[in-house]
Structure formats: C-alpha cells, structure tokens
mmCIF file of C-alpha atoms in Angstrom:
data_model
loop_
_atom_site.group_PDB
_atom_site.id
_atom_site.type_symbol
_atom_site.label_atom_id
_atom_site.label_comp_id
_atom_site.label_asym_id
_atom_site.label_seq_id
_atom_site.Cartn_x
_atom_site.Cartn_y
_atom_site.Cartn_z
ATOM 1 C CA MET P 570 -15.082 -16.782 -11.175
ATOM 2 C CA GLY P 571 -11.510 -17.402 -12.270
ATOM 3 C CA VAL P 572 -8.600 -15.577 -13.877
ATOM 4 C CA ALA P 573 -10.270 -15.625 -17.302
ATOM 5 C CA ASP P 574 -13.259 -13.747 -15.875
ATOM 6 C CA LEU P 575 -11.324 -10.811 -14.430
ATOM 7 C CA ALA P 576 -12.081 -7.401 -15.934
ATOM 8 C CA ASP P 577 -9.664 -5.659 -18.274
ATOM 9 C CA TYR P 578 -6.803 -3.939 -16.489
ATOM 10 C CA PRO P 579 -8.321 -0.543 -15.629
ATOM 11 C CA TRP P 580 -5.268 1.614 -16.346
ATOM 12 C CA ASP P 581 -5.706 0.937 -20.063
ATOM 13 C CA ALA P 582 -8.578 3.449 -19.967
ATOM 14 C CA VAL P 583 -6.154 6.228 -18.996
ATOM 15 C CA ALA P 584 -4.127 5.882 -22.201
ATOM 16 C CA PRO P 585 -6.004 8.607 -24.171
ATOM 17 C CA TYR P 586 -5.458 11.095 -21.331
ATOM 18 C CA ALA P 587 -1.766 10.207 -21.224
ATOM 19 C CA GLU P 588 -1.512 10.850 -24.958
ATOM 20 C CA ARG P 589 -3.139 14.258 -24.519
ATOM 21 C CA ALA P 590 -0.811 15.112 -21.626
ATOM 22 C CA ARG P 591 2.260 14.123 -23.653
ATOM 23 C CA ALA P 592 1.299 16.709 -26.264
ATOM 24 C CA HIS P 593 2.011 19.545 -23.802
ATOM 25 C CA PRO P 594 4.928 21.714 -25.039
ATOM 26 C CA ASP P 595 6.879 21.076 -21.836
ATOM 27 C CA GLY P 596 6.012 17.376 -21.773
ATOM 28 C CA ILE P 597 3.955 15.209 -19.483
ATOM 29 C CA VAL P 598 4.033 15.274 -15.689
ATOM 30 C CA ASP P 599 2.922 11.737 -14.875
ATOM 31 C CA LEU P 600 1.402 11.637 -11.389
ATOM 32 C CA SER P 601 -0.854 8.680 -12.119
ATOM 33 C CA ILE P 602 1.180 5.754 -10.766
ATOM 34 C CA GLY P 603 2.986 5.535 -7.442
ATOM 35 C CA SER P 604 6.194 4.090 -8.838
ATOM 36 C CA PRO P 605 9.346 5.484 -7.177
ATOM 37 C CA VAL P 606 11.678 7.581 -9.331
ATOM 38 C CA ASP P 607 14.510 8.169 -6.854
ATOM 39 C CA PRO P 608 17.663 6.014 -6.696
ATOM 40 C CA THR P 609 17.951 2.741 -4.846
ATOM 41 C CA PRO P 610 19.874 3.435 -1.609
ATOM 42 C CA PRO P 611 23.570 2.601 -2.081
ATOM 43 C CA ILE P 612 23.651 0.455 1.057
ATOM 44 C CA VAL P 613 20.943 -1.753 -0.460
ATOM 45 C CA ALA P 614 22.487 -1.924 -3.927
ATOM 46 C CA GLN P 615 25.832 -2.901 -2.418
ATOM 47 C CA ALA P 616 24.248 -5.661 -0.355
ATOM 48 C CA LEU P 617 22.529 -7.011 -3.460
ATOM 49 C CA ALA P 618 25.757 -6.957 -5.463
ATOM 50 C CA GLU P 619 27.605 -8.858 -2.767
ATOM 51 C CA ALA P 620 24.947 -11.596 -2.716
ATOM 52 C CA THR P 621 24.932 -12.559 -6.390
ATOM 53 C CA ASP P 622 26.428 -16.006 -5.766
ATOM 54 C CA ALA P 623 22.944 -17.446 -5.310
ATOM 55 C CA HIS P 624 23.417 -20.971 -6.660
ATOM 56 C CA ALA P 625 21.042 -22.699 -4.231
ATOM 57 C CA TYR P 626 17.281 -22.366 -3.975
ATOM 58 C CA PRO P 627 16.261 -19.643 -1.538
ATOM 59 C CA GLN P 628 14.240 -20.326 1.576
ATOM 60 C CA THR P 629 10.528 -19.596 1.272
ATOM 61 C CA VAL P 630 10.438 -18.824 4.987
ATOM 62 C CA GLY P 631 13.300 -16.336 4.616
ATOM 63 C CA THR P 632 16.830 -16.514 5.887
ATOM 64 C CA PRO P 633 17.331 -16.318 9.650
ATOM 65 C CA ALA P 634 18.985 -12.923 9.145
ATOM 66 C CA LEU P 635 15.992 -11.572 7.222
ATOM 67 C CA ARG P 636 13.414 -12.839 9.696
ATOM 68 C CA GLU P 637 15.393 -11.339 12.569
ATOM 69 C CA ALA P 638 15.682 -8.039 10.672
ATOM 70 C CA ILE P 639 11.901 -7.942 10.192
ATOM 71 C CA VAL P 640 11.313 -8.654 13.888
ATOM 72 C CA ASN P 641 13.756 -5.921 14.909
ATOM 73 C CA TRP P 642 12.228 -3.456 12.438
ATOM 74 C CA TYR P 643 8.738 -3.939 13.876
ATOM 75 C CA ALA P 644 10.076 -3.300 17.364
ATOM 76 C CA ARG P 645 12.148 -0.260 16.372
ATOM 77 C CA ARG P 646 9.991 1.459 13.740
ATOM 78 C CA ARG P 647 6.416 0.257 14.390
ATOM 79 C CA GLU P 648 6.443 0.037 18.193
ATOM 80 C CA VAL P 649 5.570 -3.675 18.047
ATOM 81 C CA PRO P 650 7.855 -5.575 20.467
ATOM 82 C CA GLY P 651 7.751 -9.253 21.248
ATOM 83 C CA LEU P 652 7.560 -10.759 17.769
ATOM 84 C CA ALA P 653 9.648 -13.838 16.981
ATOM 85 C CA PRO P 654 10.879 -15.320 13.690
ATOM 86 C CA GLU P 655 7.819 -17.595 13.527
ATOM 87 C CA ASN P 656 5.644 -14.461 13.381
ATOM 88 C CA VAL P 657 7.079 -13.216 10.085
ATOM 89 C CA LEU P 658 7.357 -14.262 6.439
ATOM 90 C CA PRO P 659 8.812 -12.504 3.361
ATOM 91 C CA THR P 660 6.686 -12.122 0.211
ATOM 92 C CA ILE P 661 7.415 -11.338 -3.437
ATOM 93 C CA GLY P 662 6.160 -7.780 -3.165
ATOM 94 C CA SER P 663 2.879 -7.094 -1.395
ATOM 95 C CA LYS P 664 0.539 -7.118 -4.416
ATOM 96 C CA GLU P 665 0.870 -10.859 -4.982
ATOM 97 C CA LEU P 666 0.009 -11.464 -1.338
ATOM 98 C CA VAL P 667 -3.021 -9.172 -1.481
ATOM 99 C CA ALA P 668 -4.261 -10.943 -4.623
ATOM 100 C CA LEU P 669 -3.503 -14.479 -3.432
ATOM 101 C CA LEU P 670 -4.416 -14.318 0.267
ATOM 102 C CA PRO P 671 -8.042 -15.462 -0.251
ATOM 103 C CA LEU P 672 -6.746 -18.412 -2.289
ATOM 104 C CA LEU P 673 -4.066 -19.294 0.266
ATOM 105 C CA LEU P 674 -6.701 -19.165 3.023
ATOM 106 C CA ASP P 675 -8.997 -21.485 1.018
ATOM 107 C CA LEU P 676 -11.793 -18.950 0.704
ATOM 108 C CA ARG P 677 -14.505 -19.784 -1.831
ATOM 109 C CA GLY P 678 -17.999 -18.920 -3.038
ATOM 110 C CA GLY P 679 -20.248 -17.733 -0.220
ATOM 111 C CA ASP P 680 -17.377 -16.254 1.791
ATOM 112 C CA ILE P 681 -17.170 -12.471 2.213
ATOM 113 C CA VAL P 682 -14.048 -10.313 1.933
ATOM 114 C CA VAL P 683 -14.388 -6.820 3.405
ATOM 115 C CA HIS P 684 -12.189 -3.994 2.138
ATOM 116 C CA PRO P 685 -12.150 -0.173 2.462
ATOM 117 C CA ARG P 686 -14.624 1.970 0.518
ATOM 118 C CA ALA P 687 -11.733 3.838 -1.134
ATOM 119 C CA ALA P 688 -9.607 0.854 -1.994
ATOM 120 C CA TYR P 689 -6.674 -0.443 -3.942
ATOM 121 C CA PRO P 690 -8.490 -2.641 -6.503
ATOM 122 C CA THR P 691 -6.478 -5.797 -5.786
ATOM 123 C CA TYR P 692 -8.439 -6.455 -2.578
ATOM 124 C CA GLU P 693 -11.539 -6.999 -4.707
ATOM 125 C CA VAL P 694 -9.591 -8.890 -7.377
ATOM 126 C CA GLY P 695 -8.343 -11.396 -4.800
ATOM 127 C CA ALA P 696 -11.891 -12.006 -3.572
ATOM 128 C CA ARG P 697 -13.340 -12.449 -7.051
ATOM 129 C CA LEU P 698 -10.499 -14.753 -8.049
ATOM 130 C CA VAL P 699 -11.849 -17.424 -5.673
ATOM 131 C CA GLY P 700 -15.544 -16.626 -6.125
ATOM 132 C CA ALA P 701 -15.862 -14.838 -2.765
ATOM 133 C CA THR P 702 -18.005 -11.719 -2.366
ATOM 134 C CA PRO P 703 -16.193 -8.394 -1.878
ATOM 135 C CA VAL P 704 -17.919 -5.872 0.398
ATOM 136 C CA ALA P 705 -16.733 -2.258 0.720
ATOM 137 C CA SER P 706 -17.183 -0.970 4.262
ATOM 138 C CA ASP P 707 -15.269 1.265 6.683
ATOM 139 C CA ASP P 708 -17.564 0.559 9.639
ATOM 140 C CA PRO P 709 -16.721 -2.549 11.669
ATOM 141 C CA ALA P 710 -20.264 -2.667 13.034
ATOM 142 C CA ALA P 711 -21.537 -3.088 9.468
ATOM 143 C CA TRP P 712 -19.244 -5.980 8.546
ATOM 144 C CA PRO P 713 -21.623 -8.851 7.778
ATOM 145 C CA GLU P 714 -21.864 -12.385 9.049
ATOM 146 C CA GLY P 715 -20.022 -14.702 6.706
ATOM 147 C CA THR P 716 -16.979 -12.421 6.572
ATOM 148 C CA ARG P 717 -13.832 -14.540 6.433
ATOM 149 C CA LEU P 718 -11.241 -11.888 5.605
ATOM 150 C CA VAL P 719 -11.098 -8.166 6.381
ATOM 151 C CA TRP P 720 -8.600 -5.873 4.654
ATOM 152 C CA LEU P 721 -7.633 -2.613 6.309
ATOM 153 C CA ASN P 722 -5.292 -0.124 4.641
ATOM 154 C CA SER P 723 -3.588 2.492 6.776
ATOM 155 C CA PRO P 724 -2.297 4.859 5.517
ATOM 156 C CA GLY P 725 -4.783 4.344 2.739
ATOM 157 C CA ASN P 726 -4.275 4.097 -0.981
ATOM 158 C CA PRO P 727 -5.691 6.231 -2.572
ATOM 159 C CA ASP P 728 -6.918 8.497 0.209
ATOM 160 C CA GLY P 729 -4.009 8.686 2.683
ATOM 161 C CA ARG P 730 -6.364 8.056 5.592
ATOM 162 C CA VAL P 731 -4.774 6.909 8.859
ATOM 163 C CA LEU P 732 -6.607 4.562 11.225
ATOM 164 C CA ASP P 733 -5.767 5.307 14.839
ATOM 165 C CA ALA P 734 -5.197 2.713 17.546
ATOM 166 C CA ALA P 735 -8.741 3.034 18.912
ATOM 167 C CA PHE P 736 -10.248 2.263 15.503
ATOM 168 C CA LEU P 737 -7.859 -0.629 14.946
ATOM 169 C CA ARG P 738 -8.800 -2.047 18.335
ATOM 170 C CA SER P 739 -12.495 -1.958 17.444
ATOM 171 C CA ALA P 740 -11.746 -3.563 14.076
ATOM 172 C CA VAL P 741 -9.846 -6.419 15.715
ATOM 173 C CA ALA P 742 -12.696 -7.006 18.166
ATOM 174 C CA ARG P 743 -15.293 -7.126 15.397
ATOM 175 C CA ALA P 744 -13.192 -9.430 13.209
ATOM 176 C CA ARG P 745 -12.838 -11.831 16.119
ATOM 177 C CA GLU P 746 -16.609 -11.755 16.693
ATOM 178 C CA LEU P 747 -17.037 -12.806 13.068
ATOM 179 C CA GLY P 748 -14.246 -15.376 13.121
ATOM 180 C CA ALA P 749 -12.498 -13.491 10.314
ATOM 181 C CA LEU P 750 -8.823 -12.930 9.646
ATOM 182 C CA LEU P 751 -7.914 -9.246 9.814
ATOM 183 C CA ALA P 752 -5.125 -8.215 7.430
ATOM 184 C CA SER P 753 -3.793 -4.663 7.505
ATOM 185 C CA ASP P 754 -1.918 -3.278 4.503
ATOM 186 C CA GLU P 755 0.505 -0.778 6.052
ATOM 187 C CA CYS P 756 3.070 -0.138 3.318
ATOM 188 C CA TYR P 757 2.950 3.694 3.593
ATOM 189 C CA ALA P 758 3.382 3.762 7.367
ATOM 190 C CA GLU P 759 6.704 5.634 7.324
ATOM 191 C CA LEU P 760 5.169 8.555 5.403
ATOM 192 C CA GLY P 761 3.108 10.609 7.856
ATOM 193 C CA TRP P 762 2.568 14.317 7.092
ATOM 194 C CA ASP P 763 -0.184 16.025 9.062
ATOM 195 C CA ALA P 764 -0.446 16.154 12.860
ATOM 196 C CA PRO P 765 -0.240 13.960 14.797
ATOM 197 C CA TRP P 766 1.337 11.628 12.239
ATOM 198 C CA ASP P 767 4.154 14.025 11.401
ATOM 199 C CA ALA P 768 5.573 13.323 14.866
ATOM 200 C CA GLU P 769 3.962 10.082 16.063
ATOM 201 C CA ALA P 770 4.445 6.619 14.615
ATOM 202 C CA ILE P 771 1.441 5.552 12.561
ATOM 203 C CA PRO P 772 0.011 2.600 14.509
ATOM 204 C CA SER P 773 0.238 -0.944 13.231
ATOM 205 C CA VAL P 774 -2.573 -3.410 13.700
ATOM 206 C CA LEU P 775 -0.016 -5.386 15.755
ATOM 207 C CA ASP P 776 0.540 -2.488 18.180
ATOM 208 C CA PRO P 777 0.069 -3.669 21.795
ATOM 209 C CA ARG P 778 -2.464 -0.841 22.263
ATOM 210 C CA VAL P 779 -4.555 -2.664 19.673
ATOM 211 C CA THR P 780 -3.908 -6.306 20.524
ATOM 212 C CA ASP P 781 -2.968 -6.382 24.223
ATOM 213 C CA GLY P 782 -0.184 -8.665 22.997
ATOM 214 C CA ASP P 783 -2.567 -11.202 21.426
ATOM 215 C CA VAL P 784 -1.979 -11.382 17.654
ATOM 216 C CA ARG P 785 -4.336 -14.285 16.949
ATOM 217 C CA GLY P 786 -6.206 -13.769 13.695
ATOM 218 C CA ILE P 787 -4.207 -10.689 12.723
ATOM 219 C CA LEU P 788 -1.675 -9.989 9.960
ATOM 220 C CA SER P 789 0.294 -6.850 9.163
ATOM 221 C CA VAL P 790 1.544 -6.511 5.573
ATOM 222 C CA TYR P 791 4.436 -4.226 4.632
ATOM 223 C CA SER P 792 6.470 -3.372 1.544
ATOM 224 C CA LEU P 793 9.866 -1.729 1.072
ATOM 225 C CA SER P 794 8.843 -0.360 -2.343
ATOM 226 C CA LYS P 795 7.821 3.032 -0.994
ATOM 227 C CA GLN P 796 10.071 3.744 1.969
ATOM 228 C CA SER P 797 13.232 2.435 0.294
ATOM 229 C CA ASN P 798 12.608 2.853 -3.476
ATOM 230 C CA LEU P 799 12.686 -0.915 -3.944
ATOM 231 C CA ALA P 800 9.607 -1.427 -6.118
ATOM 232 C CA GLY P 801 11.730 -3.279 -8.675
ATOM 233 C CA TYR P 802 13.099 -5.627 -6.012
ATOM 234 C CA ARG P 803 9.616 -6.954 -5.057
ATOM 235 C CA ALA P 804 10.586 -6.867 -1.404
ATOM 236 C CA ALA P 805 7.808 -7.213 1.159
ATOM 237 C CA PHE P 806 6.765 -9.222 4.200
ATOM 238 C CA LEU P 807 3.953 -10.040 6.590
ATOM 239 C CA ALA P 808 3.822 -10.482 10.343
ATOM 240 C CA GLY P 809 1.299 -11.651 12.902
ATOM 241 C CA ASP P 810 -0.479 -14.821 14.025
ATOM 242 C CA PRO P 811 2.164 -17.592 13.939
ATOM 243 C CA GLN P 812 -0.406 -20.254 13.050
ATOM 244 C CA ILE P 813 -1.573 -18.263 10.018
ATOM 245 C CA VAL P 814 2.042 -17.525 9.088
ATOM 246 C CA ALA P 815 2.866 -21.243 9.214
ATOM 247 C CA ARG P 816 -0.166 -22.055 7.079
ATOM 248 C CA LEU P 817 0.818 -19.471 4.490
ATOM 249 C CA HIS P 818 4.414 -20.690 4.557
ATOM 250 C CA THR P 819 3.318 -24.239 3.743
ATOM 251 C CA ALA P 820 1.104 -23.098 0.868
ATOM 252 C CA ARG P 821 3.811 -20.823 -0.516
ATOM 253 C CA LYS P 822 6.350 -23.664 -0.443
ATOM 254 C CA HIS P 823 4.022 -25.787 -2.563
ATOM 255 C CA LEU P 824 3.505 -22.912 -5.012
ATOM 256 C CA GLY P 825 7.182 -21.988 -5.281
ATOM 257 C CA LEU P 826 6.628 -18.440 -3.982
ATOM 258 C CA MET P 827 10.249 -17.827 -2.965
ATOM 259 C CA LEU P 828 11.861 -14.424 -2.652
ATOM 260 C CA PRO P 829 15.224 -14.450 -4.525
ATOM 261 C CA ALA P 830 18.179 -14.906 -2.193
ATOM 262 C CA PRO P 831 20.010 -11.702 -3.243
ATOM 263 C CA VAL P 832 16.828 -9.713 -2.579
ATOM 264 C CA GLN P 833 16.568 -11.241 0.885
ATOM 265 C CA THR P 834 20.089 -10.020 1.634
ATOM 266 C CA ALA P 835 19.264 -6.567 0.277
ATOM 267 C CA MET P 836 16.176 -6.433 2.504
ATOM 268 C CA VAL P 837 18.303 -7.037 5.589
ATOM 269 C CA ALA P 838 20.385 -3.995 4.666
ATOM 270 C CA ALA P 839 17.312 -1.852 3.993
ATOM 271 C CA LEU P 840 15.561 -2.831 7.210
ATOM 272 C CA GLY P 841 18.642 -2.053 9.279
ATOM 273 C CA ASP P 842 19.237 1.450 7.933
ATOM 274 C CA ASP P 843 16.843 4.208 8.990
ATOM 275 C CA GLY P 844 18.870 7.035 7.432
ATOM 276 C CA HIS P 845 17.865 6.424 3.835
ATOM 277 C CA VAL P 846 14.193 6.205 4.866
ATOM 278 C CA ALA P 847 14.350 9.592 6.591
ATOM 279 C CA ALA P 848 16.045 11.134 3.566
ATOM 280 C CA GLN P 849 13.420 9.754 1.189
ATOM 281 C CA LYS P 850 10.619 10.983 3.409
ATOM 282 C CA GLU P 851 12.013 14.513 3.245
ATOM 283 C CA ARG P 852 12.038 14.338 -0.564
ATOM 284 C CA TYR P 853 8.377 13.422 -0.557
ATOM 285 C CA ARG P 854 7.572 16.046 2.070
ATOM 286 C CA ALA P 855 9.077 18.767 -0.130
ATOM 287 C CA ARG P 856 7.190 17.563 -3.204
ATOM 288 C CA ARG P 857 3.935 17.484 -1.265
ATOM 289 C CA ALA P 858 4.559 21.014 0.024
ATOM 290 C CA THR P 859 4.959 22.166 -3.583
ATOM 291 C CA LEU P 860 2.060 20.302 -5.172
ATOM 292 C CA LYS P 861 -0.713 20.470 -2.561
ATOM 293 C CA PRO P 862 -1.133 24.293 -2.359
ATOM 294 C CA ALA P 863 -0.949 24.582 -6.149
ATOM 295 C CA LEU P 864 -3.666 21.966 -6.522
ATOM 296 C CA GLU P 865 -5.845 23.788 -3.999
ATOM 297 C CA ALA P 866 -5.254 27.118 -5.752
ATOM 298 C CA ALA P 867 -6.521 25.486 -8.949
ATOM 299 C CA GLY P 868 -9.880 24.755 -7.308
ATOM 300 C CA PHE P 869 -9.371 21.276 -5.889
ATOM 301 C CA ARG P 870 -10.150 20.195 -2.339
ATOM 302 C CA VAL P 871 -7.697 17.670 -0.889
ATOM 303 C CA ASP P 872 -9.392 15.098 1.352
ATOM 304 C CA HIS P 873 -7.568 13.062 4.001
ATOM 305 C CA SER P 874 -4.070 12.603 2.505
ATOM 306 C CA GLU P 875 -2.544 13.050 5.954
ATOM 307 C CA ALA P 876 -0.060 10.297 5.124
ATOM 308 C CA GLY P 877 1.148 8.216 2.215
ATOM 309 C CA LEU P 878 2.273 8.969 -1.316
ATOM 310 C CA TYR P 879 -0.857 10.538 -2.793
ATOM 311 C CA LEU P 880 -3.135 13.542 -2.808
ATOM 312 C CA TRP P 881 -6.805 12.522 -2.927
ATOM 313 C CA ALA P 882 -8.574 15.482 -4.480
ATOM 314 C CA THR P 883 -11.872 16.645 -5.963
ATOM 315 C CA GLU P 884 -13.179 19.735 -7.692
ATOM 316 C CA GLY P 885 -16.802 18.594 -7.458
ATOM 317 C CA ARG P 886 -17.063 17.153 -10.953
ATOM 318 C CA ASP P 887 -16.705 13.680 -12.407
ATOM 319 C CA GLY P 888 -13.167 12.381 -12.035
ATOM 320 C CA TRP P 889 -12.823 11.716 -15.740
ATOM 321 C CA GLU P 890 -13.613 15.382 -16.414
ATOM 322 C CA SER P 891 -10.952 16.419 -13.928
ATOM 323 C CA LEU P 892 -8.549 14.004 -15.574
ATOM 324 C CA GLY P 893 -9.226 15.676 -18.921
ATOM 325 C CA ARG P 894 -8.766 19.147 -17.482
ATOM 326 C CA LEU P 895 -5.393 18.200 -16.029
ATOM 327 C CA ALA P 896 -4.339 16.415 -19.217
ATOM 328 C CA GLU P 897 -4.723 19.721 -21.075
ATOM 329 C CA LEU P 898 -2.088 21.036 -18.645
ATOM 330 C CA GLY P 899 0.147 18.069 -19.385
ATOM 331 C CA ILE P 900 -0.590 16.494 -15.983
ATOM 332 C CA LEU P 901 -1.723 12.886 -15.725
ATOM 333 C CA ALA P 902 -3.637 11.717 -12.639
ATOM 334 C CA GLY P 903 -5.645 8.617 -11.743
ATOM 335 C CA PRO P 904 -9.468 8.645 -11.610
ATOM 336 C CA GLY P 905 -11.289 7.888 -8.386
ATOM 337 C CA HIS P 906 -13.425 5.413 -10.335
ATOM 338 C CA PHE P 907 -10.531 2.956 -10.129
ATOM 339 C CA TYR P 908 -10.765 2.833 -6.334
ATOM 340 C CA GLY P 909 -14.385 1.780 -5.922
ATOM 341 C CA GLU P 910 -17.789 3.159 -6.788
ATOM 342 C CA HIS P 911 -18.033 5.566 -3.871
ATOM 343 C CA PHE P 912 -15.709 8.352 -5.067
ATOM 344 C CA PRO P 913 -16.489 9.122 -8.738
ATOM 345 C CA GLN P 914 -15.566 12.798 -8.297
ATOM 346 C CA HIS P 915 -12.089 12.232 -6.907
ATOM 347 C CA ILE P 916 -8.704 11.898 -8.526
ATOM 348 C CA ARG P 917 -5.413 10.597 -7.145
ATOM 349 C CA LEU P 918 -2.104 12.351 -7.730
ATOM 350 C CA SER P 919 1.165 10.706 -6.791
ATOM 351 C CA LEU P 920 4.208 12.381 -5.249
ATOM 352 C CA THR P 921 6.478 9.966 -7.135
ATOM 353 C CA ALA P 922 7.836 12.343 -9.737
ATOM 354 C CA THR P 923 11.116 14.210 -9.753
ATOM 355 C CA ASP P 924 11.429 17.572 -8.038
ATOM 356 C CA GLY P 925 11.530 19.247 -11.445
ATOM 357 C CA ARG P 926 8.368 17.562 -12.695
ATOM 358 C CA ILE P 927 6.501 18.338 -9.469
ATOM 359 C CA ALA P 928 7.561 21.982 -9.781
ATOM 360 C CA ALA P 929 6.372 22.017 -13.395
ATOM 361 C CA ALA P 930 2.982 20.630 -12.372
ATOM 362 C CA ALA P 931 2.635 23.256 -9.643
ATOM 363 C CA GLU P 932 3.499 26.065 -12.056
ATOM 364 C CA ARG P 933 0.924 24.866 -14.562
ATOM 365 C CA LEU P 934 -1.751 24.564 -11.887
ATOM 366 C CA ARG P 935 -1.054 28.074 -10.574
ATOM 367 C CA GLY P 936 -1.442 29.388 -14.107
ATOM 368 C CA ILE P 937 -5.106 28.376 -14.327
#
C-alpha cells in the first residue's frame, strides 16, 4: 500500500452535519476538532518575532538551546531526570512523526504496528503507508509476535484515558520481549482533570518508575500545540533511546525535515515558561466544568475523559445518530467511528471553543 491507496480523509463525511449545525439561529458550536482558539502566549510570540533573521538553514537536530530546553522540561514537568541532548529531537508537529515513524524505522509488509483500540487514526495510516499490519489492542499480553512498533497514547485521544506507571512498566516489558519499539504519544499530559491526575503529574513512558533509568527501545512524543496554543507553529519533539534518536535524525536530515529556526527559538521560550501553561489549563478546566454536566443532563454518559482536551461520550445509539441529534442543536461533534471500529456508539467533543460558545452549547443541551 502507498499514499495513493489511503482512504478518503474521514472528516469530509462530517460536512453535512456541519451544514445542519450552521443553520441554528444562534450559529454553530464547533466541538469537532481539537484546534486551539485561545491566543498564542505573548512570551512565545515575542521570541518568534525576535528570531526572524533566519537566513541560514536550521539544524535538523535542533539548536543547542532547544535541546537543552527539552531536557530541562522533561526533568521539571514530566519527572524524567537524566536525559541529555542526544536523547531528544524536535519534529515538525507530532502528526508527521506519527505518520512517518514506520517509514523512518524501515518497517514493511509483514511487520505489525500495535495501537490503542480507541485511537487517533494516524497510527493506522502510518502502518498502512508502508504495508505493515495495524493491530488495535490495549492489552500488552495480547500484542502478537511480529510486532515491530507499539503506539501508546496517554492521555488518550479521543478517550482521555490515562495509563499509570504500573501499566506503562508492563507495556515496556512486553515490547522488549517482542523486540519492538515502544512510542508513547503524550501531547495532552499537562491537562489532567480527575483524581489523581488533577494533582499528580501524568506519568511519561520515560519515568524512572517505568524504565528504571533504561530508555532503550522507548520514545516519548510531545507537542506544544495543546499546552501552549501553538498548533500553527508545528512545534513538537521526541525523547528517549539515543540510538533510535540518532537513527531518526539521520533519516530526517536526508528528507529535509527541519523545524524552522524562528519556531525553534519560540519553543525555547514556551518550554521555559510554566505560567502560560497553567493559565491555559484553567481555561480548559472551566470549559469542561460547564460542558460535561450539561452533556450528562442531556442523556450522555462520559467515559474516561479524566485528562486531555475531549469528552468521550455515548447515549447508547450509533454515533452518527448522536451527531445528527447534536447538529439539530447547532453543536458539531466527531463520531466515534473515526477512532476505530470498537466504539461506534461514542462521540468526541472538544473543549477547544471559546467560553461563550461552550456556554451556548451547555445551554442548548440543558434545554433538551
């Protein structure tokens, strides 16, 4: 399979529901896509503006300042000490890495890529791009022989599920039994809501409680899109096994996958400032506190969703039916069908709308 064989982009199927929602007298409340709506932090915008004299090619490996900022961030925010610059690498957003990792690792037909049962579709896309076989499984004991790459996602998209350190430890052990690389997509890790994650740091796959300090065969992937409203900057990075990092660095140099120099400077500013992250988290906390009870009052059950940017909900009917019901209220959600075959009765609602639009959605839901 190649690029020409990929399925149509699934979000095109939502267009009729969006049109129906736009017909609402008070307009659409679009909760379908997790694209930030709040301003870029001034400290980041200023850093970008001051770095516009970018006449030379940027470094694929990242500037020394950026690599050091990533190392320090893991130690300070993710409770992962002991990393060095050779453990980290910037990427052009996290989606391109998710899609390209099987290619960069030289996976091919006959290889297996494991991903969560409720999953961001790009894990499967990356596998199919190289002819590998995607397998949806949340149970390490069930991961099959022939697995070359395992994707974890914690907190999960779409379901907001958090994997604790004990689970991550078992996942690492099983991946090593199989000789597979374990990659953990952790881009919502600053957004914990329910106990214990409202007070404790959500564990990284690189946490010493998971690895005992041995990061062989492990990668953590992170994005600043969510915590810092930098989706338009395409600012992300990975960390972990230095041999894998070096291998990916070499491949990315050949492919010209270089993060723009001004963005690298802006990332240093974002990674060094925890204040804007805390402020953004409180915005999302307030929106969640408004939307979740209204959704439940309208007959939906919210599953998991203890962290992250989404509410993963069901009313016990097909997700497309729920999508239609909400569209009549001028609310646009995403169908569970987009996140694998296992959750056809779920929908995903994003917290990335303005306070006013979230309040409007809650009012409409309470009016049912």
